[in-house]
């Protein structure tokens, strides 16, 4: 971006990554796992602790909040591996059936419970319900105000997430996210960072790529969006960036990110303030 150019000049729509950028998945999922396990272990109702095998009851009873945080992080990493694989493979094998993030979350939870010797802690119905915790993630403190401010500035605010449509709609209702549009990778039968997702999102709103901005806490997402012609807004979030620090520093020096919001600032609110100030110049 040149010195005289406004950040996101000519951009009409801002597409938002959701997991980690808009909502704090780590805190919410960890709490849900820990609370559900504690309730199951202490309940005296049928299908609770008295029907849990002793070895599983003992194992789960020793797990701390930090242990469940580790479990949640591994669960999240299976999502990354899954979406990357699908994004790369569907183009080479279009006949391959598409699997939603909801389906992945359920299947991977079953596998993780087995891997950790916890199969039987919850019954099938409880596992299914727990897998849907990703529909009920808490927003970051600045999220809702920031989205409202960007709406007031005249931007079309929209999701652009690997989460399926039903998940994103439920999350918007739960977290009171006032998106103007809901766009999901599911609509394009692929996952980010496949270019068809970014280009498909722009086309869906009747826009050219250069009229779109991508907001994310992950530079890999922004790099892929930029490669499709999008402008970029980087909002740092705690423990969300996967790139090594050296690569992040070099990216900042290269200055291809249009708006960079530091972790110590106020997230989406700061992004809205900067864009509003630029528009008034």
Coordinates of N, CA and C in Angstrom, one line a residue, residues 36-223:
X36 N -18.7 -30.8 31.0 CA -19.4 -32.0 30.7 C -18.9 -33.2 31.4
X37 N -17.6 -33.3 31.4 CA -16.9 -34.5 32.0 C -17.2 -34.5 33.5
X38 N -17.1 -33.3 34.2 CA -17.3 -33.2 35.6 C -18.8 -33.6 35.9
X39 N -19.7 -33.1 35.1 CA -21.1 -33.4 35.3 C -21.4 -34.8 35.2
X40 N -20.8 -35.5 34.2 CA -21.0 -36.9 33.9 C -20.5 -37.7 35.1
X41 N -19.3 -37.3 35.6 CA -18.6 -38.1 36.6 C -19.3 -38.0 38.0
X42 N -20.0 -36.9 38.2 CA -20.6 -36.6 39.5 C -22.1 -36.9 39.6
X43 N -22.7 -37.1 38.4 CA -24.1 -37.3 38.3 C -24.5 -38.7 38.9
X44 N -25.7 -38.8 39.4 CA -26.2 -40.1 39.9 C -27.3 -40.6 39.0
X45 N -27.6 -39.9 37.9 CA -28.6 -40.3 37.0 C -28.2 -41.5 36.2
X46 N -29.1 -42.2 35.6 CA -28.8 -43.3 34.7 C -27.9 -42.8 33.5
X47 N -27.1 -43.7 33.0 CA -26.1 -43.4 31.9 C -25.0 -42.5 32.4
X48 N -24.8 -42.4 33.7 CA -23.7 -41.5 34.1 C -22.6 -42.3 34.8
X49 N -22.1 -41.9 35.9 CA -20.8 -42.5 36.4 C -21.0 -44.0 36.7
X50 N -22.1 -44.4 37.2 CA -22.2 -45.8 37.6 C -22.2 -46.8 36.5
X51 N -22.4 -46.3 35.2 CA -22.3 -47.1 34.1 C -21.0 -46.9 33.3
X52 N -20.2 -46.1 33.8 CA -18.9 -45.8 33.1 C -17.9 -46.9 33.6
X53 N -17.2 -47.6 32.7 CA -16.2 -48.5 33.2 C -15.2 -47.9 34.2
X54 N -14.8 -48.6 35.1 CA -13.9 -48.1 36.2 C -12.7 -47.4 35.7
X55 N -12.0 -48.1 34.7 CA -10.8 -47.5 34.2 C -11.0 -46.1 33.6
X56 N -12.1 -46.0 32.8 CA -12.4 -44.7 32.2 C -12.8 -43.7 33.2
X57 N -13.6 -44.1 34.2 CA -13.9 -43.2 35.3 C -12.7 -42.7 36.0
X58 N -11.7 -43.6 36.3 CA -10.5 -43.2 37.0 C -9.7 -42.2 36.1
X59 N -9.6 -42.5 34.8 CA -8.8 -41.7 33.9 C -9.4 -40.3 33.8
X60 N -10.7 -40.2 33.6 CA -11.4 -38.9 33.4 C -11.3 -38.1 34.7
X61 N -11.4 -38.8 35.8 CA -11.4 -38.1 37.1 C -10.1 -37.4 37.4
X62 N -9.0 -37.8 36.8 CA -7.7 -37.2 37.0 C -7.4 -36.1 36.1
X63 N -8.3 -35.9 35.1 CA -8.0 -34.9 34.1 C -8.4 -33.5 34.6
X64 N -7.4 -32.6 34.5 CA -7.6 -31.2 34.9 C -8.1 -30.3 33.8
X65 N -8.4 -29.1 34.1 CA -8.8 -28.1 33.0 C -7.7 -28.0 32.0
X66 N -6.4 -28.0 32.4 CA -5.3 -27.9 31.5 C -5.3 -29.1 30.6
X67 N -5.6 -30.3 31.1 CA -5.6 -31.5 30.3 C -6.7 -31.4 29.2
X68 N -7.9 -30.9 29.6 CA -8.9 -30.7 28.6 C -8.6 -29.6 27.6
X69 N -7.8 -28.6 28.0 CA -7.3 -27.6 27.0 C -6.4 -28.3 26.0
X70 N -5.6 -29.2 26.4 CA -4.7 -29.9 25.5 C -5.6 -30.8 24.6
X71 N -6.6 -31.4 25.1 CA -7.5 -32.2 24.3 C -8.2 -31.3 23.2
X72 N -8.6 -30.2 23.6 CA -9.3 -29.2 22.7 C -8.3 -28.8 21.6
X73 N -7.1 -28.5 22.0 CA -6.1 -28.1 21.0 C -5.8 -29.2 20.0
X74 N -5.7 -30.4 20.4 CA -5.5 -31.5 19.5 C -6.8 -31.7 18.6
X75 N -7.9 -31.5 19.1 CA -9.2 -31.6 18.4 C -9.2 -30.5 17.3
X76 N -8.8 -29.3 17.6 CA -8.7 -28.2 16.7 C -7.6 -28.5 15.6
X77 N -6.5 -29.1 16.0 CA -5.5 -29.5 15.0 C -6.0 -30.5 14.0
X78 N -6.8 -31.4 14.4 CA -7.4 -32.4 13.4 C -8.2 -31.7 12.4
X79 N -8.9 -30.6 12.8 CA -9.7 -29.7 11.9 C -8.7 -29.1 10.8
X80 N -7.6 -28.6 11.3 CA -6.7 -28.0 10.3 C -6.2 -29.0 9.3
X81 N -5.8 -30.2 9.8 CA -5.3 -31.2 8.9 C -6.4 -31.7 7.9
X82 N -7.6 -31.8 8.4 CA -8.7 -32.2 7.6 C -9.0 -31.2 6.5
X83 N -9.2 -29.9 6.8 CA -9.5 -28.9 5.8 C -8.4 -28.7 4.8
X84 N -7.2 -28.8 5.2 CA -6.0 -28.7 4.3 C -6.0 -29.8 3.3
X85 N -6.3 -31.0 3.8 CA -6.3 -32.2 2.9 C -7.4 -32.1 1.9
X86 N -8.6 -31.7 2.4 CA -9.7 -31.6 1.5 C -9.5 -30.5 0.4
X87 N -9.0 -29.4 0.9 CA -8.8 -28.2 0.0 C -7.8 -28.6 -1.1
X88 N -6.9 -29.5 -0.8 CA -5.9 -29.9 -1.8 C -6.4 -31.0 -2.7
X89 N -7.3 -31.9 -2.2 CA -7.6 -33.1 -2.9 C -8.8 -33.0 -3.8
X90 N -9.8 -32.2 -3.4 CA -11.0 -32.2 -4.2 C -10.8 -31.7 -5.6
X91 N -9.8 -30.9 -5.9 CA -9.6 -30.4 -7.3 C -9.1 -31.6 -8.1
X92 N -8.2 -32.5 -7.5 CA -7.7 -33.6 -8.2 C -8.6 -34.8 -8.3
X93 N -9.6 -34.8 -7.4 CA -10.6 -35.9 -7.4 C -12.0 -35.3 -7.1
X94 N -12.6 -34.6 -8.1 CA -13.9 -34.0 -7.9 C -15.0 -34.9 -7.5
X95 N -14.9 -36.2 -7.8 CA -15.9 -37.2 -7.4 C -15.9 -37.5 -5.9
X96 N -14.9 -37.1 -5.2 CA -14.8 -37.5 -3.8 C -15.9 -36.8 -3.0
X97 N -16.6 -37.5 -2.2 CA -17.7 -36.9 -1.4 C -17.2 -35.8 -0.5
X98 N -18.0 -34.8 -0.4 CA -17.7 -33.6 0.4 C -18.1 -33.9 1.9
X99 N -17.3 -33.6 2.8 CA -17.6 -33.9 4.2 C -17.6 -32.5 4.9
X100 N -18.6 -32.3 5.7 CA -18.7 -31.0 6.4 C -17.9 -30.9 7.6
X101 N -17.7 -29.7 8.1 CA -16.9 -29.6 9.4 C -17.7 -30.2 10.6
X102 N -19.0 -30.1 10.6 CA -19.8 -30.8 11.6 C -19.5 -32.3 11.6
X103 N -19.5 -32.9 10.4 CA -19.2 -34.3 10.4 C -17.8 -34.6 10.9
X104 N -16.9 -33.8 10.5 CA -15.5 -34.0 10.9 C -15.4 -33.9 12.4
X105 N -16.0 -32.8 13.0 CA -15.9 -32.6 14.5 C -16.5 -33.8 15.2
X106 N -17.5 -34.4 14.7 CA -18.1 -35.6 15.4 C -17.2 -36.8 15.2
X107 N -16.7 -37.1 14.0 CA -15.9 -38.2 13.8 C -14.6 -38.1 14.5
X108 N -14.0 -36.9 14.5 CA -12.7 -36.8 15.2 C -12.8 -36.8 16.7
X109 N -13.9 -36.4 17.2 CA -14.1 -36.5 18.7 C -14.2 -37.9 19.1
X110 N -14.9 -38.7 18.3 CA -15.0 -40.2 18.6 C -13.6 -40.8 18.6
X111 N -12.8 -40.4 17.6 CA -11.4 -41.0 17.5 C -10.5 -40.5 18.6
X112 N -10.6 -39.2 19.0 CA -9.8 -38.7 20.1 C -10.2 -39.3 21.4
X113 N -11.4 -39.6 21.6 CA -11.8 -40.3 22.9 C -11.2 -41.7 22.9
X114 N -11.2 -42.3 21.8 CA -10.6 -43.7 21.7 C -9.1 -43.6 21.9
X115 N -8.5 -42.6 21.3 CA -7.0 -42.5 21.4 C -6.6 -42.2 22.8
X116 N -7.5 -41.5 23.6 CA -7.1 -41.2 25.0 C -7.7 -42.1 26.0
X117 N -8.3 -43.2 25.6 CA -8.8 -44.2 26.5 C -10.1 -43.7 27.2
X118 N -10.9 -42.9 26.5 CA -12.0 -42.3 27.2 C -13.4 -42.7 26.5
X119 N -13.3 -43.7 25.6 CA -14.6 -44.1 25.0 C -15.5 -44.7 26.0
X120 N -16.7 -44.2 26.1 CA -17.6 -44.7 27.1 C -17.9 -43.6 28.2
X121 N -17.0 -42.6 28.2 CA -17.3 -41.5 29.2 C -18.6 -40.9 28.9
X122 N -18.9 -40.7 27.6 CA -20.2 -40.2 27.2 C -20.9 -41.2 26.3
X123 N -22.2 -41.2 26.3 CA -22.9 -42.1 25.4 C -23.0 -41.5 24.0
X124 N -23.5 -42.2 23.0 CA -23.5 -41.7 21.7 C -24.2 -40.3 21.5
X125 N -25.3 -40.2 22.2 CA -26.1 -39.0 22.1 C -25.3 -37.8 22.7
X126 N -24.7 -38.1 23.8 CA -23.9 -37.0 24.5 C -22.7 -36.6 23.6
X127 N -22.0 -37.6 23.0 CA -20.9 -37.3 22.1 C -21.3 -36.4 21.0
X128 N -22.4 -36.8 20.4 CA -23.0 -36.0 19.3 C -23.2 -34.5 19.7
X129 N -23.9 -34.4 20.8 CA -24.2 -33.0 21.3 C -22.9 -32.2 21.7
X130 N -21.9 -32.9 22.3 CA -20.7 -32.3 22.6 C -19.9 -31.8 21.3
X131 N -20.0 -32.6 20.3 CA -19.4 -32.3 19.0 C -19.9 -31.0 18.4
X132 N -21.1 -30.6 18.8 CA -21.7 -29.4 18.3 C -21.4 -28.1 19.2
X133 N -20.4 -28.3 20.1 CA -20.0 -27.1 20.9 C -19.5 -26.0 20.0
X134 N -19.0 -26.4 18.8 CA -18.4 -25.4 17.9 C -19.5 -24.5 17.3
X135 N -20.7 -24.8 17.5 CA -21.8 -23.9 17.1 C -22.1 -22.8 18.2
X136 N -21.4 -23.0 19.4 CA -21.7 -22.1 20.5 C -20.5 -21.6 21.1
X137 N -19.7 -20.9 20.3 CA -18.4 -20.3 20.7 C -18.6 -18.9 21.1
X138 N -17.9 -18.5 22.2 CA -18.0 -17.1 22.7 C -17.2 -16.2 21.8
X139 N -17.7 -15.0 21.5 CA -16.9 -14.0 20.7 C -15.8 -13.4 21.6
X140 N -14.8 -12.9 20.9 CA -13.8 -12.0 21.6 C -14.5 -10.8 22.1
X141 N -14.0 -10.1 23.1 CA -14.6 -9.0 23.8 C -14.9 -7.8 22.8
X142 N -14.1 -7.7 21.8 CA -14.3 -6.6 20.8 C -15.1 -6.9 19.6
X143 N -15.5 -8.2 19.4 CA -16.1 -8.7 18.2 C -17.4 -8.0 17.8
X144 N -18.3 -8.1 18.7 CA -19.7 -7.6 18.4 C -19.7 -6.1 18.1
X145 N -19.0 -5.3 19.0 CA -19.0 -3.9 18.7 C -18.2 -3.6 17.4
X146 N -17.2 -4.3 17.2 CA -16.4 -4.0 15.9 C -17.2 -4.3 14.7
X147 N -18.0 -5.4 14.7 CA -18.8 -5.7 13.5 C -19.9 -4.7 13.3
X148 N -20.5 -4.2 14.4 CA -21.5 -3.2 14.3 C -20.9 -1.9 13.7
X149 N -19.7 -1.5 14.2 CA -19.0 -0.3 13.7 C -18.7 -0.4 12.2
X150 N -18.3 -1.6 11.8 CA -18.0 -1.8 10.3 C -19.2 -1.8 9.5
X151 N -20.3 -2.3 10.0 CA -21.6 -2.2 9.3 C -22.0 -0.7 9.2
X152 N -21.8 0.1 10.2 CA -22.2 1.5 10.2 C -21.3 2.3 9.2
X153 N -20.1 1.8 9.0 CA -19.2 2.4 8.0 C -19.7 2.1 6.5
X154 N -20.6 1.2 6.4 CA -21.1 0.9 5.1 C -20.6 -0.4 4.4
X155 N -19.7 -1.1 5.2 CA -19.2 -2.4 4.6 C -20.2 -3.5 4.7
X156 N -20.2 -4.4 3.7 CA -21.0 -5.6 3.8 C -20.1 -6.6 4.6
X157 N -20.5 -6.9 5.8 CA -19.8 -7.8 6.7 C -20.3 -9.2 6.5
X158 N -19.4 -10.2 6.3 CA -19.8 -11.5 6.0 C -18.8 -12.5 6.6
X159 N -19.3 -13.7 7.0 CA -18.3 -14.7 7.3 C -17.7 -15.3 6.0
X160 N -16.5 -15.8 6.1 CA -15.9 -16.6 5.1 C -15.1 -17.7 5.8
X161 N -15.8 -18.7 6.2 CA -15.3 -19.7 7.1 C -15.4 -21.1 6.5
X162 N -14.5 -22.0 7.0 CA -14.7 -23.4 6.7 C -15.8 -24.1 7.4
X163 N -16.3 -23.4 8.4 CA -17.5 -23.9 9.1 C -18.7 -24.0 8.1
X164 N -19.5 -25.1 8.3 CA -20.7 -25.2 7.4 C -21.7 -24.2 7.7
X165 N -22.7 -24.0 6.8 CA -23.7 -22.9 6.9 C -24.5 -23.0 8.2
X166 N -24.9 -24.2 8.5 CA -25.7 -24.4 9.7 C -25.0 -24.0 11.0
X167 N -23.7 -24.4 11.0 CA -22.8 -24.0 12.1 C -22.7 -22.5 12.2
X168 N -22.5 -21.8 11.1 CA -22.2 -20.4 11.1 C -23.5 -19.6 11.5
X169 N -24.6 -20.1 11.1 CA -25.9 -19.4 11.4 C -26.2 -19.6 12.9
X170 N -26.0 -20.8 13.4 CA -26.2 -21.0 14.9 C -25.2 -20.2 15.7
X171 N -24.0 -20.1 15.3 CA -23.0 -19.3 16.0 C -23.4 -17.8 16.0
X172 N -23.8 -17.3 14.8 CA -24.2 -15.9 14.8 C -25.3 -15.6 15.7
X173 N -26.3 -16.5 15.8 CA -27.4 -16.3 16.7 C -26.9 -16.4 18.2
X174 N -26.1 -17.4 18.5 CA -25.6 -17.6 19.9 C -24.8 -16.4 20.3
X175 N -23.8 -16.0 19.5 CA -22.9 -15.0 19.9 C -23.3 -13.6 19.6
X176 N -24.5 -13.4 18.9 CA -25.1 -12.1 18.6 C -24.1 -11.4 17.6
X177 N -23.7 -12.1 16.6 CA -22.9 -11.6 15.5 C -23.7 -11.0 14.4
X178 N -23.7 -9.7 14.2 CA -24.6 -9.1 13.3 C -24.0 -9.0 11.8
X179 N -23.7 -10.2 11.3 CA -23.3 -10.2 9.9 C -24.4 -9.8 9.0
X180 N -24.0 -9.2 7.9 CA -25.0 -8.9 6.8 C -25.2 -10.1 5.9
X181 N -24.1 -10.9 5.8 CA -24.2 -12.1 5.0 C -23.5 -13.3 5.7
X182 N -23.9 -14.5 5.4 CA -23.3 -15.7 5.8 C -22.7 -16.4 4.6
X183 N -21.4 -16.6 4.5 CA -20.8 -17.3 3.4 C -19.9 -18.3 4.0
X184 N -20.0 -19.5 3.4 CA -19.3 -20.7 3.9 C -18.6 -21.4 2.8
X185 N -17.4 -22.0 3.1 CA -16.7 -22.8 2.1 C -17.6 -23.9 1.6
X186 N -18.5 -24.4 2.5 CA -19.4 -25.4 2.1 C -20.1 -25.1 0.8
X187 N -20.4 -23.8 0.5 CA -21.1 -23.4 -0.7 C -20.3 -23.7 -1.9
X188 N -19.0 -23.9 -1.8 CA -18.1 -24.1 -2.9 C -17.5 -25.5 -2.9
X189 N -18.0 -26.3 -2.0 CA -17.6 -27.7 -1.9 C -16.1 -27.8 -1.8
X190 N -15.5 -26.9 -1.0 CA -14.0 -27.0 -0.7 C -13.8 -26.4 0.6
X191 N -12.5 -26.1 0.9 CA -12.1 -25.4 2.1 C -11.0 -24.4 1.8
X192 N -11.0 -23.3 2.6 CA -9.8 -22.5 2.5 C -8.6 -23.3 2.9
X193 N -7.4 -23.1 2.2 CA -7.1 -21.9 1.4 C -7.3 -22.2 -0.2
X194 N -8.2 -23.0 -0.6 CA -8.4 -23.2 -2.0 C -9.0 -21.9 -2.6
X195 N -8.4 -21.5 -3.7 CA -8.8 -20.2 -4.3 C -10.3 -20.2 -4.7
X196 N -10.9 -21.3 -5.0 CA -12.3 -21.3 -5.3 C -13.2 -20.8 -4.2
X197 N -12.7 -20.9 -3.0 CA -13.5 -20.4 -1.8 C -13.5 -18.9 -1.9
X198 N -12.4 -18.3 -2.0 CA -12.3 -16.8 -2.0 C -13.0 -16.2 -3.2
X199 N -12.7 -16.8 -4.4 CA -13.3 -16.3 -5.6 C -14.8 -16.5 -5.6
X200 N -15.2 -17.6 -5.1 CA -16.6 -17.9 -5.0 C -17.4 -17.0 -4.1
X201 N -16.7 -16.6 -3.0 CA -17.3 -15.7 -2.1 C -17.6 -14.3 -2.7
X202 N -16.5 -13.8 -3.4 CA -16.7 -12.5 -4.1 C -17.8 -12.6 -5.1
X203 N -17.8 -13.7 -5.9 CA -18.8 -13.8 -7.0 C -20.2 -13.9 -6.4
X204 N -20.3 -14.6 -5.2 CA -21.6 -14.7 -4.6 C -22.3 -13.4 -4.2
X205 N -21.4 -12.4 -3.8 CA -21.9 -11.1 -3.5 C -21.9 -10.1 -4.7
X206 N -21.6 -10.7 -5.8 CA -21.6 -9.8 -7.0 C -20.5 -8.8 -7.1
X207 N -19.3 -9.2 -6.5 CA -18.2 -8.3 -6.4 C -17.0 -8.8 -7.1
X208 N -16.1 -7.9 -7.5 CA -14.8 -8.3 -8.0 C -13.9 -8.6 -6.8
X209 N -12.9 -9.4 -6.9 CA -12.0 -9.7 -5.8 C -11.4 -8.5 -5.2
X210 N -11.0 -7.5 -6.0 CA -10.4 -6.3 -5.5 C -11.4 -5.4 -4.7
X211 N -12.7 -5.7 -4.7 CA -13.7 -5.0 -3.9 C -13.9 -5.7 -2.6
X212 N -13.1 -6.7 -2.3 CA -13.3 -7.6 -1.1 C -12.1 -7.5 -0.2
X213 N -12.3 -7.5 1.1 CA -11.2 -7.6 2.1 C -11.4 -8.8 2.9
X214 N -10.3 -9.4 3.3 CA -10.3 -10.6 4.2 C -9.8 -10.2 5.6
X215 N -10.5 -10.5 6.6 CA -10.1 -10.2 8.0 C -9.8 -11.6 8.7
X216 N -8.6 -11.7 9.2 CA -8.2 -13.0 9.8 C -7.1 -12.8 10.8
X217 N -7.0 -13.8 11.7 CA -5.9 -13.8 12.7 C -4.8 -14.8 12.2
X218 N -4.9 -15.2 11.0 CA -4.0 -16.2 10.4 C -3.4 -15.7 9.1
X219 N -2.1 -15.5 9.1 CA -1.5 -14.9 7.9 C -1.6 -15.9 6.7
X220 N -1.7 -17.2 6.9 CA -1.8 -18.1 5.8 C -3.1 -17.9 5.1
X221 N -4.2 -17.6 5.8 CA -5.5 -17.3 5.3 C -5.4 -16.0 4.4
X222 N -4.8 -15.0 5.0 CA -4.6 -13.7 4.3 C -3.8 -13.8 3.1
X223 N -2.7 -14.6 3.1 CA -1.9 -14.8 2.0 C -2.6 -15.4 0.8

